[in-house]
Short mmCIF file of C-alpha atoms and ligand atoms in Angstrom, two decimals:
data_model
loop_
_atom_site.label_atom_id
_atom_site.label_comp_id
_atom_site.label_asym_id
_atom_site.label_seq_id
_atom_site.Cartn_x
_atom_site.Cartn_y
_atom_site.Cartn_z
CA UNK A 724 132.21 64.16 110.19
CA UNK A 725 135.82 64.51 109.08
CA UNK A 726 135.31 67.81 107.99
CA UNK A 727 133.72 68.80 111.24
CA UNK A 728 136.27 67.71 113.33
CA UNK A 729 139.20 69.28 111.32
CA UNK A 730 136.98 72.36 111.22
CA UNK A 731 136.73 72.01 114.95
CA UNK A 732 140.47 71.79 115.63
CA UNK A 733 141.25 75.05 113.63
CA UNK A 734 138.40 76.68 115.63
CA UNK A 735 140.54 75.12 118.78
CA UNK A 736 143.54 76.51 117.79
CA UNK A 737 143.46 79.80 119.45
CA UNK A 738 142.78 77.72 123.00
CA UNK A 739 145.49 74.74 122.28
CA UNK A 740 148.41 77.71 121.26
CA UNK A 741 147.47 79.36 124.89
CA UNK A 742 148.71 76.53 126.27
CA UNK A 743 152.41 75.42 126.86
CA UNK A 744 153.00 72.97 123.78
CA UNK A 745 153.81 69.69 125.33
CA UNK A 746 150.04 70.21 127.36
CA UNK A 747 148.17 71.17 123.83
CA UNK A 748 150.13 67.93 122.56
CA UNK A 749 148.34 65.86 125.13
CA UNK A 750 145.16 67.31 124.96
CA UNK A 751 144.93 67.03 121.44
CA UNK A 752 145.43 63.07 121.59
CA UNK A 753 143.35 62.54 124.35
CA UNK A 754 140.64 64.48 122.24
CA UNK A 755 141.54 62.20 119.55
CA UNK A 756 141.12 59.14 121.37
CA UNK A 757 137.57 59.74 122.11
CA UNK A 758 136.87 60.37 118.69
CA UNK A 759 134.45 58.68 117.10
CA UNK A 760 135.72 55.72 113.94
CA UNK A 761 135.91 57.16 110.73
CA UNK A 762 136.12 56.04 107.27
CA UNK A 763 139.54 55.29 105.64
CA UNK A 764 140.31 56.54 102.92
CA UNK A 765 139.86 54.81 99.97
CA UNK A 766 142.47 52.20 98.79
CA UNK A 767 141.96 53.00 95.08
CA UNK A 768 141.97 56.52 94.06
CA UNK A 769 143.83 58.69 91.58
CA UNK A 770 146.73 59.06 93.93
CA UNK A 771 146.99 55.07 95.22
CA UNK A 772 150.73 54.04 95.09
CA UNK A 773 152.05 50.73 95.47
CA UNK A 774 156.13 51.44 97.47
CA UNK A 775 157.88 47.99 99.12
CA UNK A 776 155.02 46.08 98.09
CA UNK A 777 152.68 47.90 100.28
CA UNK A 778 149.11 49.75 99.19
CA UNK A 779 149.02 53.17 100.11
CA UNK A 780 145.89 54.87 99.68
CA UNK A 781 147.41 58.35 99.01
CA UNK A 782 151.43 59.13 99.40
CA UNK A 783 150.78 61.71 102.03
CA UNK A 784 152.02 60.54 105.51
CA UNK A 785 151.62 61.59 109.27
CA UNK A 786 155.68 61.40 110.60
CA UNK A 787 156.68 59.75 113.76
CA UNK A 788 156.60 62.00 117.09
CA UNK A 789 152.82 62.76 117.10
CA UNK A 790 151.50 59.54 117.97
CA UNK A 791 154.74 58.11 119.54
CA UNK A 792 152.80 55.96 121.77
CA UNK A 793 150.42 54.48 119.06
CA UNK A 794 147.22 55.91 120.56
CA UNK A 795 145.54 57.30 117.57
CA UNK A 796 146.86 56.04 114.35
CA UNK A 797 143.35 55.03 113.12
CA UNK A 798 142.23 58.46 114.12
CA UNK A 799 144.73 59.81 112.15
CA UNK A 800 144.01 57.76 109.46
CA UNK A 801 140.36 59.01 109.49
CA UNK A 802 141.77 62.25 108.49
CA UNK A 803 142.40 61.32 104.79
CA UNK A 804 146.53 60.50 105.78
CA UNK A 805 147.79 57.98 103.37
CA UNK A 806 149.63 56.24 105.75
CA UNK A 807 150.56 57.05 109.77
CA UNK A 808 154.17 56.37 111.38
CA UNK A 809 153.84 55.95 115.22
CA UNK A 810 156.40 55.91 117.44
CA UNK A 811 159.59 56.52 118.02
CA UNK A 812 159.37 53.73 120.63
CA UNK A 813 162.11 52.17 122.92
CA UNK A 814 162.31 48.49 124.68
CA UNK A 815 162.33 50.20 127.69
CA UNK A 816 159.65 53.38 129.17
CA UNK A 817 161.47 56.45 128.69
CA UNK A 818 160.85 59.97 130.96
CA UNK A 819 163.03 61.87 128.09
CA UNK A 820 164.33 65.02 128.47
CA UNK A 821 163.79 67.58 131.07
CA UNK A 822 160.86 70.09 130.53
CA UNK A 823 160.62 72.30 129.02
CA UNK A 824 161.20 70.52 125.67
CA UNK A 825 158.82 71.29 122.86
CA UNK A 826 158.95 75.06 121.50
CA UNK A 827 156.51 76.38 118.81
CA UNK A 828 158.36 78.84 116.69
CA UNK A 829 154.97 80.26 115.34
CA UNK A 830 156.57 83.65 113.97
CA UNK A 831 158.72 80.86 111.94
CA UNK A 832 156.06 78.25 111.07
CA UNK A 833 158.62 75.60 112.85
CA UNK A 834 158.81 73.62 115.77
CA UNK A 835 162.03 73.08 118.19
CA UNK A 836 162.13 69.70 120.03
CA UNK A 837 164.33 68.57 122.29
CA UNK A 838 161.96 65.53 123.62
CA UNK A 839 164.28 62.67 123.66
CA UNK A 840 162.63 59.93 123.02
CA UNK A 841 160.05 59.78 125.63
CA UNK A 842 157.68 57.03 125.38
CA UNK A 843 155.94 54.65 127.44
CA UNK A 844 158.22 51.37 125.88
CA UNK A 845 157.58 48.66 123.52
CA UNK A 846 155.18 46.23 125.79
CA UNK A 847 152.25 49.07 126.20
CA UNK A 848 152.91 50.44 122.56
CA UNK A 849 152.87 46.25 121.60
CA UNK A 850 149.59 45.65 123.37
CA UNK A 851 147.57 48.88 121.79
CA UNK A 852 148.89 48.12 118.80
CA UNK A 853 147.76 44.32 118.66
CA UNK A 854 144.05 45.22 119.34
CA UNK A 855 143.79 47.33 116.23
CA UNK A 856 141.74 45.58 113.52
CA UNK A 857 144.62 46.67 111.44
CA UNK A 858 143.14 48.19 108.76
CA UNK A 859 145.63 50.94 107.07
CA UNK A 860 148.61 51.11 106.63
CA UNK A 861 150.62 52.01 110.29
CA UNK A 862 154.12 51.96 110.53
CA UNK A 863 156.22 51.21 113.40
CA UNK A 864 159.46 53.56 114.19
CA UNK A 865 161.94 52.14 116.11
CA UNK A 866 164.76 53.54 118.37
CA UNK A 867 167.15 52.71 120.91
CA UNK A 868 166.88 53.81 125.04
CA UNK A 869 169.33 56.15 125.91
CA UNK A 870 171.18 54.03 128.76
CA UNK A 871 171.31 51.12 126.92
CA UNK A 872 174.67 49.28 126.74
CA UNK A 873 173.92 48.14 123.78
CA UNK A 874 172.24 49.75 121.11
CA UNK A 875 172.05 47.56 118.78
CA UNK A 876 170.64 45.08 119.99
CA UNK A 877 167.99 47.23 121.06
CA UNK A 878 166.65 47.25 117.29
CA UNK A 879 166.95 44.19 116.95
CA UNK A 880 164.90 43.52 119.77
CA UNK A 881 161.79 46.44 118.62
CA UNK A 882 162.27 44.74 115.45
CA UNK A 883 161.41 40.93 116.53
CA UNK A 884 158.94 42.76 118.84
CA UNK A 885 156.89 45.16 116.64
CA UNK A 886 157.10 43.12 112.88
CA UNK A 887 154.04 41.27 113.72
CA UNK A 888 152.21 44.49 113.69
CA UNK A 889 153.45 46.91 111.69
CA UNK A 890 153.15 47.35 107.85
CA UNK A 891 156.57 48.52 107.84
CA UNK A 892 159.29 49.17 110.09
CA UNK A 893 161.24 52.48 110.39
CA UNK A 894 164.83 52.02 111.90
CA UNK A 895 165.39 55.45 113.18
CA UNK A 896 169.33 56.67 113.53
CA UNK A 897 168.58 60.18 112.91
CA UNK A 898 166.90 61.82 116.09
CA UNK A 899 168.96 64.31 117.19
CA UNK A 900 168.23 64.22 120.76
CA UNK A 901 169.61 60.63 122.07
CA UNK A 902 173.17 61.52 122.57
CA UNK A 903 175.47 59.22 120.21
CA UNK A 904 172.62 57.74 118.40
CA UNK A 905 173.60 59.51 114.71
CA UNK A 906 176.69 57.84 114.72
CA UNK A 907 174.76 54.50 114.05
CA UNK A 908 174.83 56.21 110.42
CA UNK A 909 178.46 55.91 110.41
CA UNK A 910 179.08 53.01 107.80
CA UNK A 911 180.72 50.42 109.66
CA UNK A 912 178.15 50.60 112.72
CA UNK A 913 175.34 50.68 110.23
CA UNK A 914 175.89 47.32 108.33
CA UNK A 915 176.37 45.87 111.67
CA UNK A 916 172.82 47.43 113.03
CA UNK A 917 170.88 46.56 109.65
CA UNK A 918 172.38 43.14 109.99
CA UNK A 919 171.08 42.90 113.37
CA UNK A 920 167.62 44.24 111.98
CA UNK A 921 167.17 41.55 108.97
CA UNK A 922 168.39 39.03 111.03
CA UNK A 923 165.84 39.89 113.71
CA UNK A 924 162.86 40.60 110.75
CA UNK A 925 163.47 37.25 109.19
CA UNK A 926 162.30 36.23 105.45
CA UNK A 927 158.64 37.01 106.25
CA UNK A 928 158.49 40.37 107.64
CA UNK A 929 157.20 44.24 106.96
CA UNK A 930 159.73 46.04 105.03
CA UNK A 931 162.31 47.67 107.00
CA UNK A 932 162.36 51.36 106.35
CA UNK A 933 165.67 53.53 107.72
CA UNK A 934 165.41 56.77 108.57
CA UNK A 935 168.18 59.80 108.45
CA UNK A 936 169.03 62.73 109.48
CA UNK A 937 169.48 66.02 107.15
CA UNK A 938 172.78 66.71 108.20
CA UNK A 939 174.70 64.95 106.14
CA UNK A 940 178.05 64.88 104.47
CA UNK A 941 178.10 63.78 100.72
CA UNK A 942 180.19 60.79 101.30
CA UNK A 943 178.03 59.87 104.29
CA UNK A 944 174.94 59.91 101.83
CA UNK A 945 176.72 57.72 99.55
CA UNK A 946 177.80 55.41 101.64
CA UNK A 947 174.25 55.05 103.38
CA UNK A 948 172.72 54.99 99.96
CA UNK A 949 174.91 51.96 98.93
CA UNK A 950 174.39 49.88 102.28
CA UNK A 951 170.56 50.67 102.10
CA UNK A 952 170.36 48.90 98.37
CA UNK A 953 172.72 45.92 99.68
CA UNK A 954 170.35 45.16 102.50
CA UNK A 955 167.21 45.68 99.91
CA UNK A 956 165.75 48.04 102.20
CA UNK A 957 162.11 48.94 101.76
CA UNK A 958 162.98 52.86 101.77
CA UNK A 959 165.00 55.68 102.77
CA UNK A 960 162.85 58.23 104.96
CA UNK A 961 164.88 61.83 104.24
CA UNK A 962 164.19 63.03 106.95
CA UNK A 963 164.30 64.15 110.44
CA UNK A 964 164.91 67.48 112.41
CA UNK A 965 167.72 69.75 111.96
CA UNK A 966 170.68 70.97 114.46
CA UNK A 967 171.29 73.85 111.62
CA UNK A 968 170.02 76.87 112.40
CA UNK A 969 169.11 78.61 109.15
CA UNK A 970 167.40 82.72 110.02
CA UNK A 971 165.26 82.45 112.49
CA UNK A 972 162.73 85.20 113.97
CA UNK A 973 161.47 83.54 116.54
CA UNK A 974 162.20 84.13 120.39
CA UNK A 975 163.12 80.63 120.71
CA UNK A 976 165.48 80.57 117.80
CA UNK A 977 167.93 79.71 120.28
CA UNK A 978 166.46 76.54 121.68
CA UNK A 979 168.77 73.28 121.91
CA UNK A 980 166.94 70.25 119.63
CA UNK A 981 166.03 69.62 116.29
CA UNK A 982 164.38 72.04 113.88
CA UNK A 983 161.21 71.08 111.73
CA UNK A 984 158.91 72.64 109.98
CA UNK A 985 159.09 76.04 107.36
CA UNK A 986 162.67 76.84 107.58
CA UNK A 987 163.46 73.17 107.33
CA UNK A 988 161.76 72.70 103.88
CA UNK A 989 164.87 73.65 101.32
CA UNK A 990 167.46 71.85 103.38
CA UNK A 991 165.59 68.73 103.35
CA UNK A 992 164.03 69.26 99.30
CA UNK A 993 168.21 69.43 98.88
CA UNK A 994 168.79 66.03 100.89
CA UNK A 995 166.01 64.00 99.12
CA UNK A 996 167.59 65.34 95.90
CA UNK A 997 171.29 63.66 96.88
CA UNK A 998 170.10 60.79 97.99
CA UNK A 999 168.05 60.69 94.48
CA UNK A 1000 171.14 60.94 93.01
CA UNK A 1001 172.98 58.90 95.21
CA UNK A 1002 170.56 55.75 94.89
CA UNK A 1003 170.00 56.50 91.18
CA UNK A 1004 165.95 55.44 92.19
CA UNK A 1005 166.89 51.58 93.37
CA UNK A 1006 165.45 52.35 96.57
CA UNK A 1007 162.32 54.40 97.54
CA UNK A 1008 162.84 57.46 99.13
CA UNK A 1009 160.28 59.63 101.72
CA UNK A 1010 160.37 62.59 101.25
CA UNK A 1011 159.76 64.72 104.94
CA UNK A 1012 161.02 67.83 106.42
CA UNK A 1013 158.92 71.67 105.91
CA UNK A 1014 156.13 70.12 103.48
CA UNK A 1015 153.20 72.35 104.25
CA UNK A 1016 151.41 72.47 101.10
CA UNK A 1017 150.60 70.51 97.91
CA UNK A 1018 152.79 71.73 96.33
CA UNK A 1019 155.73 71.21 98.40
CA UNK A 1020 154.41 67.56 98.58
CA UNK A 1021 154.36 67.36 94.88
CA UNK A 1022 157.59 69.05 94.08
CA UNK A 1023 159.54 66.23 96.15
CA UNK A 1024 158.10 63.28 94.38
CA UNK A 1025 159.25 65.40 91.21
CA UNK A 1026 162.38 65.35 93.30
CA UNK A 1027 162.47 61.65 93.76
CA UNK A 1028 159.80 61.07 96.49
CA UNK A 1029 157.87 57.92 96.27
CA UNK A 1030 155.76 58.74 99.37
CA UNK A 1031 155.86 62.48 101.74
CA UNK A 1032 155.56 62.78 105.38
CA UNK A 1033 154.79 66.02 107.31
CA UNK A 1034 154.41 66.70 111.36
CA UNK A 1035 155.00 70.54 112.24
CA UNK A 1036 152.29 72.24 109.38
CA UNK A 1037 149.81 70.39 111.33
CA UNK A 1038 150.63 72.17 114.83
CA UNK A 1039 149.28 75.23 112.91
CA UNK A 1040 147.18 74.22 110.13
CA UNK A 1041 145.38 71.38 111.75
CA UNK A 1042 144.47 67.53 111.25
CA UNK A 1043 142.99 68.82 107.51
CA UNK A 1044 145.81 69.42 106.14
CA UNK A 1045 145.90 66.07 105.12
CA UNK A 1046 142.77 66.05 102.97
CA UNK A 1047 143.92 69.82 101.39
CA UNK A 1048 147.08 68.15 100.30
CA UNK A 1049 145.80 65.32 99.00
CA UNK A 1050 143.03 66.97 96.78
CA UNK A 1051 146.04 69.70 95.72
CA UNK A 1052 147.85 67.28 94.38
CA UNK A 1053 145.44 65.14 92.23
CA UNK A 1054 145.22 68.33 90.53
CA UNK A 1055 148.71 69.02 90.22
CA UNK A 1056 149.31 65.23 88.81
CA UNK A 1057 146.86 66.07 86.34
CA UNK A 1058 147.85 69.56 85.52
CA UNK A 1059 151.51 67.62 84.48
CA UNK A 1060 149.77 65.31 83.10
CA UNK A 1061 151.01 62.30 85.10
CA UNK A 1062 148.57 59.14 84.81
CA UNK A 1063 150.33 57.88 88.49
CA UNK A 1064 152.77 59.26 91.30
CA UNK A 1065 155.16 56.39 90.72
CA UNK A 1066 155.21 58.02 87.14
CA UNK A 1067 155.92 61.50 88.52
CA UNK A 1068 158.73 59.95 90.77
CA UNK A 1069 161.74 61.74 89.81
CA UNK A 1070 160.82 63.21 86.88
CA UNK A 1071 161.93 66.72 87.11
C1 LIG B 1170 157.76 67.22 118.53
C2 LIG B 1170 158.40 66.32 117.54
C3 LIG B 1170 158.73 65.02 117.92
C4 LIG B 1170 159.34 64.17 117.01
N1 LIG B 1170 159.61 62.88 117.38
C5 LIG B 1170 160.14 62.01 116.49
C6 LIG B 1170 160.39 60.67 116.84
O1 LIG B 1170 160.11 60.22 117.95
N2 LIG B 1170 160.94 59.85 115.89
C7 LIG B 1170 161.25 60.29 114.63
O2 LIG B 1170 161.72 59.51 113.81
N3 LIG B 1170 161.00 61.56 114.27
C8 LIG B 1170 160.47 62.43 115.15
N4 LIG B 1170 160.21 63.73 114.77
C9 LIG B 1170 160.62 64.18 113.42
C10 LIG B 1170 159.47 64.16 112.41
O3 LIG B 1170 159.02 62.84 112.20
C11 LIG B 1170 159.92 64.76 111.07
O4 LIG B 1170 160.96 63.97 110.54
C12 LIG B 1170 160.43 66.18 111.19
O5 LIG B 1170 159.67 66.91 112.13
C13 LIG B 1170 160.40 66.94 109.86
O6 LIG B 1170 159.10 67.03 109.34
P1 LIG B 1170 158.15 68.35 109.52
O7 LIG B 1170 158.98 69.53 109.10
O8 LIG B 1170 156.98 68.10 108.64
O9 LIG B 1170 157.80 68.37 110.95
C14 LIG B 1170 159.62 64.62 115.68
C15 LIG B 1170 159.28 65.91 115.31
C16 LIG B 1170 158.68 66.77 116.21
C17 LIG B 1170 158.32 68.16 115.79
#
C-alpha cells in the first residue's frame, strides 16, 4: 500500500504541477487525509537513533510548512519518515500573506514562499492533535502571530499549550516572512525568549528544539550556539529558507520570500558545518535545507547532523522520497562502515 500510493502521487504529478501551487498544496492533504492507516515504520532498524532522549525510527524528517495545521502527520509517517514536524502554528488563526505566495521554481528544483505564517491557530491544531493515538514521533513548531504585542510571550504560551502533545518542541525564530521575527536570534532577546520557553515547558516536558535561519553572521552563530548549550536545548534545527539569492533560472527567481530546495543545499551543508564547529557536538544539530537525495542526507550527518529534514524535493519527487532515502543510506552507513548514525555524526 505505501508503495502504491507514492507510486500514485508521482503518476499525479503532471495534474497537481497544472495547478497553481498553494491549490496542489491543498489537494494533496486533503487526499492525504482520506488515506487509509498505514504501518509505521519500524522503531528498531539499522538506521534507529536515539537524539534528546527520543526514539527515532530512521533520522530522515518531514520539515515544518507541509502539514502546518497537523492534519496528516500519521499519514506522513506512513510514508517511511523518521519523524514529522507540523506546524508552524500561532496562538491566534492567521490569513498570512496575500496570494499569490507559494512559487515552484521547477527549472531550479526550489520552492519560493512568502506564506507568512498562515495557520488556523493553536486551539484547532491542539484539538487534532490530542485525538492522535500518538504513536511516532510528531513534533510541534512554534511561532509567534504577526500583530502580537508581545512576542514572546506568545511562545511561551504555544509552549504551555502544545508540550502535552508533542515529542518535541521546535521554537522557530528563523521564518523569514513575519516581519521582525529573526531578530528574536539576536542574543539578548533570545535568552529572554528561551527563558520564557523553559519556564513555560517546566521540568517534565518534550525537549525544546530551536530553529534558525541560514543567514547568519559568524558571531551570531556563536553566540546562538553558546545560549542553546546553557539552556540544554534538545537541538539546533539548521535550517530554514533563504533571502539569498544564489543563480537562479527560473522565471520566478525574482519572487519576495524564502528560498528552499536545490540551490539552497551548499549554503545550508556550510551552516550545519559552523554550527558543528561552533557547538563542538554538545548539542544535536538537524541538518535541513536542499537534501534531495541519500546522499545529501548522509553527507550532513558526516557534517555533524544527528537527524535531516527535507520539504521542497518532495513537491517534485513525491511522498517516496522518504523510503528512497532511507534505504540509500543504510547502504551508505554500511559502505563506510559505520555500525550506527550517532557513530557517523561528525565524522568527516
Ligand atoms: C511552502 C513552505 C512553507 C514553509 N513553512 C514553514 C513553517 O511554517 N515553519 C518553519 O519552521 N519552516 C517552514 N518552512 C521551511 C522548511 O521547514 C525548511 O526549513 C526549508 O524549506 C528548507 O528545507 P528544504 O530545502 O528541504 O525545503 C517552509 C518551507 C516551504 C517550502
Amino acid at each position: 500500500m505505501p508503495y502504491a500510493a507514492a507510486m500514485l502521487f508521482r503518476l499525479a504529478r503532471p495534474a497537481l504541477f497544472a495547478l497553481d501551487p498553494e491549490r496542489a498544496h491543498r489537494l494533496t492533504i486533503a487526499l492525504l487525509k482520506r488515506m487509509p492507516r498505514r504501518e509505521l515504520p519500524r522503531a528498531v532498524g539499522p538506521l534507529a537513533t536515539r537524539v534528546a532522549g527520543l526514539d527515532f525510527p530512521n533520522p530522515v524528517g518531514l520539515a515544518a510548512g507541509f502539514d502546518k495545521d497537523g492534519e496528516v502527520p500519521d499519514a506522513m509517517l506512513g510514508f517511511g519518515f523518521g519523524f514529522v514536524e507540523v506546524g508552524s502554528i500561532t496562538p491566534l488563526p492567521q490569513a498570512g500573506n496575500p496570494k499569490p505566495r507559494l512559487f515552484r521554481l521547477a527549472e531550479d528544483e526550489a520552492v519560493i514562499n512568502r506564506m507568512g505564517f498562515n495557520n488556523g491557530g493553536a486551539e484547532a491544531a491542539a484539538a487534532r492533535l490530542g485525538a492522535r493515538d500518538r504513536r511516532g514521533i510528531v513534533g510541534i513548531n512554534v511561532g509567534a502571530n504577526k500583530d502580537s504585542p508581545d512576542r514572546i510571550s506568545d511562545y511561551a504560551r504555544m509552549t504551555e499549550a502544545m508540550a502535552p502533545l508533542a515529542s518535541y518542541l521546535t521554537v522557530n525564530i528563523s521564518s523569514p516572512n513575519t516581519p521582525g521575527l529573526r531578530a528574536l536570534q539576536d542574543e539578548g532577546a533570545l535568552r529572554e525568549l528561551l527563558d520564557a520557553v523553559l519556564a513555560a515547558r517546566g521540568e517534565s516536558g518534550p525537549p525544546i528544539f530551536l530553529k534558525v535561519a541560514p543567514d547568519l553572521e559568524p558571531s551570531d552563530i556563536d553566540a546562538i550556539s553558546r545560549i542553546a548549550i546553557e539552556h540544554r536545548l534538545g537541538a539546533l534545527i539548521v535550517g530554514n529558507t533563504t533571502i539569498s539569492r544564489p543563480p537562479l533560472k527560473s522565471k520566478h527567481a525574482g519572487e519576495a520570500g524564502g528560498l528552499s530546495g536545490q540551490p539552497l543545499k551548499d549554503l545550508a551543508l556550510q551552516r550545519l558545518r559552523d554550527f558543528r564547529r561552533a557547538t563542538g557536538g554538545e548539542i544535536p544539530l538537524v541538518g535541513v535545507g536542499g537534501i534531495a537525495t541519500a546522499h545529501d542526507a548522509w553527507q550532513r550527518i558526516l557534517a555533524g547532523a544527528s537527524l535531516v529534514q527535507l520539504y521542497s524535493a518532495m513537491v517534485y519527487a513525491g511522498p517516496g522520497i522518504a523510503r528512497q532515502i532511507v534505504r540509500g543510506m543504510e547502504t551508505l552507513m554500511q559502505r563506510d562502515g559505520f555500525a550506527s548514525v550517532a557513530e557517523a555524526v561528525g565524522s568527516e
